[in-house]
Amino acid sequence: MSLYLVQGAVYGFAAAVQPGPFLAYLVSLALRSGWRRALPAVLAPLLSDGPIIVLVLIVLSSVPPWWIQLLRFAGGFFILYLAAGALRSWRHPETVALSDHPDRKGVFRAVLLNLLNPSPYVYWGLVGGPLLLSGWRETPVNGIGFLAGFYGTMLTSMAGIVLLCACAGKRDERLNRLLSGVSGIALAGFGLYQIALGIVRYSLSPADVLP
């Protein structure tokens, strides 16, 4: 179990710090709403990855390539929607009343963002899925250890990033606006890239389109 636990932890940390639309959204949410309301959004992968893992391990290998491209388009436009919100916060900063209650809309958007992001599908299809199956076939304890290492490390790391960004933005309003602008631009870039990638790959012949 220890080997799979370590592998899961390594991949979990890499997933947490890798730049992407989900991380950019967490940063944006932390700066706008504060860490108390943004922190629950870190748990979004626990809600979204279950269906993704099942889909990848059972169905994804048999679906047509255009399905992934459709997912790219939907995800790209949703990311642009999130980018617009972050950029509005940058251009017109507002004082947000911090609350101990979770931001339910933020959690819902984080879950939806993860479901429409092809990256989790690609990761579980090419890396995480085979390791999980390999460990589970040896003994279910290995599979559980891999998942525990992956999600334990990823969620802890993302929570640390949210706390760091929220605290830094609270101490310096100019830094808050700067980070909000950067996160908004990053989200817009990720959204446009995802849409463009979908267009390019859709234009290829079905035999050349990567899943």
mmCIF file of C-alpha atoms in Angstrom:
data_model
loop_
_atom_site.group_PDB
_atom_site.id
_atom_site.type_symbol
_atom_site.label_atom_id
_atom_site.label_comp_id
_atom_site.label_asym_id
_atom_site.label_seq_id
_atom_site.Cartn_x
_atom_site.Cartn_y
_atom_site.Cartn_z
ATOM 1 C CA MET A 1 0.000 0.000 0.000
ATOM 2 C CA SER A 2 2.832 2.409 0.841
ATOM 3 C CA LEU A 3 4.054 2.536 -2.772
ATOM 4 C CA TYR A 4 0.610 3.381 -4.120
ATOM 5 C CA LEU A 5 0.064 5.877 -1.314
ATOM 6 C CA VAL A 6 3.299 7.664 -2.232
ATOM 7 C CA GLN A 7 2.467 7.613 -5.941
ATOM 8 C CA GLY A 8 -0.958 9.054 -5.202
ATOM 9 C CA ALA A 9 0.573 11.797 -3.049
ATOM 10 C CA VAL A 10 3.068 12.758 -5.776
ATOM 11 C CA TYR A 11 0.401 12.923 -8.470
ATOM 12 C CA GLY A 12 -1.948 14.743 -6.105
ATOM 13 C CA PHE A 13 0.583 17.483 -5.401
ATOM 14 C CA ALA A 14 1.343 17.838 -9.110
ATOM 15 C CA ALA A 15 -2.389 18.177 -9.857
ATOM 16 C CA ALA A 16 -2.820 20.817 -7.137
ATOM 17 C CA VAL A 17 -0.024 23.151 -8.280
ATOM 18 C CA GLN A 18 -0.421 22.657 -12.018
ATOM 19 C CA PRO A 19 -1.784 25.862 -13.610
ATOM 20 C CA GLY A 20 -5.245 25.314 -14.989
ATOM 21 C CA PRO A 21 -8.777 26.699 -15.050
ATOM 22 C CA PHE A 22 -9.772 25.045 -11.758
ATOM 23 C CA LEU A 23 -6.841 26.488 -9.833
ATOM 24 C CA ALA A 24 -7.365 29.915 -11.426
ATOM 25 C CA TYR A 25 -11.016 29.825 -10.381
ATOM 26 C CA LEU A 26 -10.119 28.910 -6.797
ATOM 27 C CA VAL A 27 -7.728 31.862 -6.612
ATOM 28 C CA SER A 28 -10.355 34.197 -8.065
ATOM 29 C CA LEU A 29 -13.011 32.956 -5.637
ATOM 30 C CA ALA A 30 -10.673 33.300 -2.649
ATOM 31 C CA LEU A 31 -9.855 36.901 -3.561
ATOM 32 C CA ARG A 32 -13.490 37.885 -4.095
ATOM 33 C CA SER A 33 -15.218 36.002 -1.289
ATOM 34 C CA GLY A 34 -12.538 35.305 1.317
ATOM 35 C CA TRP A 35 -11.084 31.991 2.383
ATOM 36 C CA ARG A 36 -14.019 30.928 4.573
ATOM 37 C CA ARG A 37 -16.405 30.932 1.624
ATOM 38 C CA ALA A 38 -13.867 29.767 -0.969
ATOM 39 C CA LEU A 39 -12.398 26.856 0.974
ATOM 40 C CA PRO A 40 -15.397 24.511 0.443
ATOM 41 C CA ALA A 41 -14.863 24.806 -3.333
ATOM 42 C CA VAL A 42 -11.578 22.947 -2.850
ATOM 43 C CA LEU A 43 -13.696 19.844 -2.204
ATOM 44 C CA ALA A 44 -15.259 20.028 -5.676
ATOM 45 C CA PRO A 45 -13.068 17.197 -7.076
ATOM 46 C CA LEU A 46 -14.510 14.850 -4.455
ATOM 47 C CA LEU A 47 -17.973 15.537 -5.881
ATOM 48 C CA SER A 48 -17.065 15.532 -9.573
ATOM 49 C CA ASP A 49 -14.277 12.982 -9.913
ATOM 50 C CA GLY A 50 -16.417 9.988 -8.917
ATOM 51 C CA PRO A 51 -18.537 10.120 -12.081
ATOM 52 C CA ILE A 52 -15.444 11.020 -14.112
ATOM 53 C CA ILE A 53 -13.497 7.979 -12.874
ATOM 54 C CA VAL A 54 -16.433 5.646 -13.523
ATOM 55 C CA LEU A 55 -16.976 7.143 -16.983
ATOM 56 C CA VAL A 56 -13.309 6.893 -17.905
ATOM 57 C CA LEU A 57 -12.815 3.341 -16.660
ATOM 58 C CA ILE A 58 -16.023 1.931 -18.132
ATOM 59 C CA VAL A 59 -17.336 4.058 -20.985
ATOM 60 C CA LEU A 60 -14.805 6.591 -22.290
ATOM 61 C CA SER A 61 -12.793 4.095 -24.309
ATOM 62 C CA SER A 62 -15.859 3.315 -26.436
ATOM 63 C CA VAL A 63 -17.296 6.790 -27.056
ATOM 64 C CA PRO A 64 -16.606 8.608 -30.346
ATOM 65 C CA PRO A 65 -13.809 11.208 -30.443
ATOM 66 C CA TRP A 66 -16.242 14.081 -31.068
ATOM 67 C CA TRP A 67 -17.611 13.625 -27.536
ATOM 68 C CA ILE A 68 -14.390 14.979 -26.023
ATOM 69 C CA GLN A 69 -14.395 17.879 -28.473
ATOM 70 C CA LEU A 70 -17.968 18.733 -27.467
ATOM 71 C CA LEU A 71 -16.811 18.698 -23.857
ATOM 72 C CA ARG A 72 -13.983 21.073 -24.767
ATOM 73 C CA PHE A 73 -16.390 23.567 -26.340
ATOM 74 C CA ALA A 74 -18.789 23.505 -23.396
ATOM 75 C CA GLY A 75 -15.963 23.806 -20.894
ATOM 76 C CA GLY A 76 -14.293 26.606 -22.830
ATOM 77 C CA PHE A 77 -17.392 28.806 -22.861
ATOM 78 C CA PHE A 78 -18.073 28.126 -19.182
ATOM 79 C CA ILE A 79 -14.490 29.135 -18.333
ATOM 80 C CA LEU A 80 -14.991 32.383 -20.269
ATOM 81 C CA TYR A 81 -18.095 33.019 -18.167
ATOM 82 C CA LEU A 82 -16.045 32.577 -14.988
ATOM 83 C CA ALA A 83 -13.311 34.820 -16.436
ATOM 84 C CA ALA A 84 -15.855 37.586 -17.013
ATOM 85 C CA GLY A 85 -16.823 37.458 -13.337
ATOM 86 C CA ALA A 86 -13.204 37.659 -12.202
ATOM 87 C CA LEU A 87 -12.475 40.590 -14.520
ATOM 88 C CA ARG A 88 -15.568 42.450 -13.320
ATOM 89 C CA SER A 89 -14.242 42.092 -9.783
ATOM 90 C CA TRP A 90 -10.904 43.512 -10.960
ATOM 91 C CA ARG A 91 -12.433 46.513 -12.748
ATOM 92 C CA HIS A 92 -15.065 47.259 -10.106
ATOM 93 C CA PRO A 93 -13.830 45.972 -6.747
ATOM 94 C CA GLU A 94 -16.540 45.587 -4.148
ATOM 95 C CA THR A 95 -16.363 45.080 -0.432
ATOM 96 C CA VAL A 96 -17.615 41.560 0.237
ATOM 97 C CA ALA A 97 -19.139 40.771 3.589
ATOM 98 C CA LEU A 98 -17.198 37.731 4.711
ATOM 99 C CA SER A 99 -19.205 34.901 6.152
ATOM 100 C CA ASP A 100 -18.559 31.593 7.826
ATOM 101 C CA HIS A 101 -21.142 30.010 5.533
ATOM 102 C CA PRO A 102 -19.886 28.299 2.372
ATOM 103 C CA ASP A 103 -20.483 29.935 -0.986
ATOM 104 C CA ARG A 104 -22.852 27.370 -2.501
ATOM 105 C CA LYS A 105 -22.736 28.968 -5.928
ATOM 106 C CA GLY A 106 -18.943 28.878 -5.791
ATOM 107 C CA VAL A 107 -18.946 25.179 -4.922
ATOM 108 C CA PHE A 108 -21.491 24.397 -7.648
ATOM 109 C CA ARG A 109 -19.491 26.323 -10.262
ATOM 110 C CA ALA A 110 -16.288 24.579 -9.191
ATOM 111 C CA VAL A 111 -17.947 21.163 -9.579
ATOM 112 C CA LEU A 112 -19.377 22.114 -12.980
ATOM 113 C CA LEU A 113 -16.025 23.503 -14.086
ATOM 114 C CA ASN A 114 -14.307 20.239 -13.183
ATOM 115 C CA LEU A 115 -16.944 18.166 -15.000
ATOM 116 C CA LEU A 116 -16.533 20.258 -18.176
ATOM 117 C CA ASN A 117 -12.737 20.260 -18.013
ATOM 118 C CA PRO A 118 -11.169 17.516 -20.185
ATOM 119 C CA SER A 119 -8.042 17.373 -17.996
ATOM 120 C CA PRO A 120 -9.519 15.086 -15.293
ATOM 121 C CA TYR A 121 -10.788 12.726 -18.008
ATOM 122 C CA VAL A 122 -7.382 12.646 -19.665
ATOM 123 C CA TYR A 123 -5.586 12.159 -16.341
ATOM 124 C CA TRP A 124 -7.787 9.318 -15.139
ATOM 125 C CA GLY A 125 -7.821 7.749 -18.581
ATOM 126 C CA LEU A 126 -4.046 7.790 -19.129
ATOM 127 C CA VAL A 127 -2.432 7.897 -15.669
ATOM 128 C CA GLY A 128 -4.654 7.607 -12.617
ATOM 129 C CA GLY A 129 -7.058 4.987 -13.979
ATOM 130 C CA PRO A 130 -4.436 2.384 -14.910
ATOM 131 C CA LEU A 131 -2.618 2.864 -11.578
ATOM 132 C CA LEU A 132 -5.860 2.590 -9.644
ATOM 133 C CA LEU A 133 -6.864 -0.576 -11.478
ATOM 134 C CA SER A 134 -3.407 -2.088 -11.089
ATOM 135 C CA GLY A 135 -3.357 -1.487 -7.355
ATOM 136 C CA TRP A 136 -6.940 -2.635 -6.872
ATOM 137 C CA ARG A 137 -6.289 -5.898 -8.709
ATOM 138 C CA GLU A 138 -3.346 -6.629 -6.417
ATOM 139 C CA THR A 139 -5.435 -5.812 -3.346
ATOM 140 C CA PRO A 140 -8.214 -3.266 -2.760
ATOM 141 C CA VAL A 141 -6.065 -1.723 -0.019
ATOM 142 C CA ASN A 142 -3.588 -0.551 -2.679
ATOM 143 C CA GLY A 143 -6.323 1.108 -4.709
ATOM 144 C CA ILE A 144 -7.702 2.832 -1.625
ATOM 145 C CA GLY A 145 -4.186 3.917 -0.669
ATOM 146 C CA PHE A 146 -3.639 5.481 -4.085
ATOM 147 C CA LEU A 147 -6.893 7.445 -3.850
ATOM 148 C CA ALA A 148 -6.163 8.493 -0.260
ATOM 149 C CA GLY A 149 -2.692 9.747 -1.180
ATOM 150 C CA PHE A 150 -3.937 11.548 -4.283
ATOM 151 C CA TYR A 151 -6.912 13.368 -2.802
ATOM 152 C CA GLY A 152 -5.381 13.934 0.622
ATOM 153 C CA THR A 153 -2.372 15.708 -0.881
ATOM 154 C CA MET A 154 -4.252 17.522 -3.644
ATOM 155 C CA LEU A 155 -6.981 18.926 -1.392
ATOM 156 C CA THR A 156 -4.516 19.943 1.326
ATOM 157 C CA SER A 157 -2.287 21.705 -1.205
ATOM 158 C CA MET A 158 -5.195 23.519 -2.840
ATOM 159 C CA ALA A 159 -6.505 24.597 0.559
ATOM 160 C CA GLY A 160 -3.080 26.062 1.312
ATOM 161 C CA ILE A 161 -3.099 27.991 -1.963
ATOM 162 C CA VAL A 162 -6.580 29.378 -1.221
ATOM 163 C CA LEU A 163 -5.544 30.488 2.274
ATOM 164 C CA LEU A 164 -2.331 32.071 0.998
ATOM 165 C CA CYS A 165 -4.060 34.034 -1.762
ATOM 166 C CA ALA A 166 -6.960 35.147 0.445
ATOM 167 C CA CYS A 167 -4.662 36.352 3.231
ATOM 168 C CA ALA A 168 -2.327 38.136 0.818
ATOM 169 C CA GLY A 169 -5.236 39.891 -0.901
ATOM 170 C CA LYS A 170 -6.812 40.931 2.411
ATOM 171 C CA ARG A 171 -3.615 42.627 3.580
ATOM 172 C CA ASP A 172 -3.070 44.583 0.378
ATOM 173 C CA GLU A 173 -6.030 45.766 -1.678
ATOM 174 C CA ARG A 174 -3.798 46.565 -4.649
ATOM 175 C CA LEU A 175 -2.432 43.034 -4.585
ATOM 176 C CA ASN A 176 -5.999 41.745 -4.379
ATOM 177 C CA ARG A 177 -6.934 43.652 -7.535
ATOM 178 C CA LEU A 178 -3.755 42.557 -9.297
ATOM 179 C CA LEU A 179 -4.315 38.874 -8.494
ATOM 180 C CA SER A 180 -7.994 39.170 -9.466
ATOM 181 C CA GLY A 181 -6.969 40.582 -12.822
ATOM 182 C CA VAL A 182 -4.328 37.913 -13.357
ATOM 183 C CA SER A 183 -6.734 35.100 -12.444
ATOM 184 C CA GLY A 184 -9.381 36.566 -14.769
ATOM 185 C CA ILE A 185 -6.938 36.824 -17.664
ATOM 186 C CA ALA A 186 -5.705 33.285 -16.945
ATOM 187 C CA LEU A 187 -9.266 31.944 -16.988
ATOM 188 C CA ALA A 188 -9.970 33.745 -20.267
ATOM 189 C CA GLY A 189 -6.783 32.304 -21.757
ATOM 190 C CA PHE A 190 -7.665 28.780 -20.664
ATOM 191 C CA GLY A 191 -11.189 29.143 -22.033
ATOM 192 C CA LEU A 192 -10.058 30.440 -25.438
ATOM 193 C CA TYR A 193 -7.348 27.781 -25.630
ATOM 194 C CA GLN A 194 -9.848 25.023 -24.892
ATOM 195 C CA ILE A 195 -12.265 26.291 -27.536
ATOM 196 C CA ALA A 196 -9.466 26.695 -30.103
ATOM 197 C CA LEU A 197 -8.145 23.213 -29.362
ATOM 198 C CA GLY A 198 -11.618 21.800 -29.838
ATOM 199 C CA ILE A 199 -11.951 23.574 -33.203
ATOM 200 C CA VAL A 200 -8.540 22.375 -34.419
ATOM 201 C CA ARG A 201 -9.069 18.774 -33.382
ATOM 202 C CA TYR A 202 -12.638 18.724 -34.673
ATOM 203 C CA SER A 203 -11.359 19.857 -38.061
ATOM 204 C CA LEU A 204 -9.117 16.788 -38.252
ATOM 205 C CA SER A 205 -10.362 13.491 -39.572
ATOM 206 C CA PRO A 206 -11.965 11.245 -36.935
ATOM 207 C CA ALA A 207 -9.038 8.859 -37.157
ATOM 208 C CA ASP A 208 -6.621 11.635 -36.199
ATOM 209 C CA VAL A 209 -8.659 13.136 -33.357
ATOM 210 C CA LEU A 210 -7.185 12.263 -30.004
ATOM 211 C CA PRO A 211 -9.584 11.150 -27.229
#
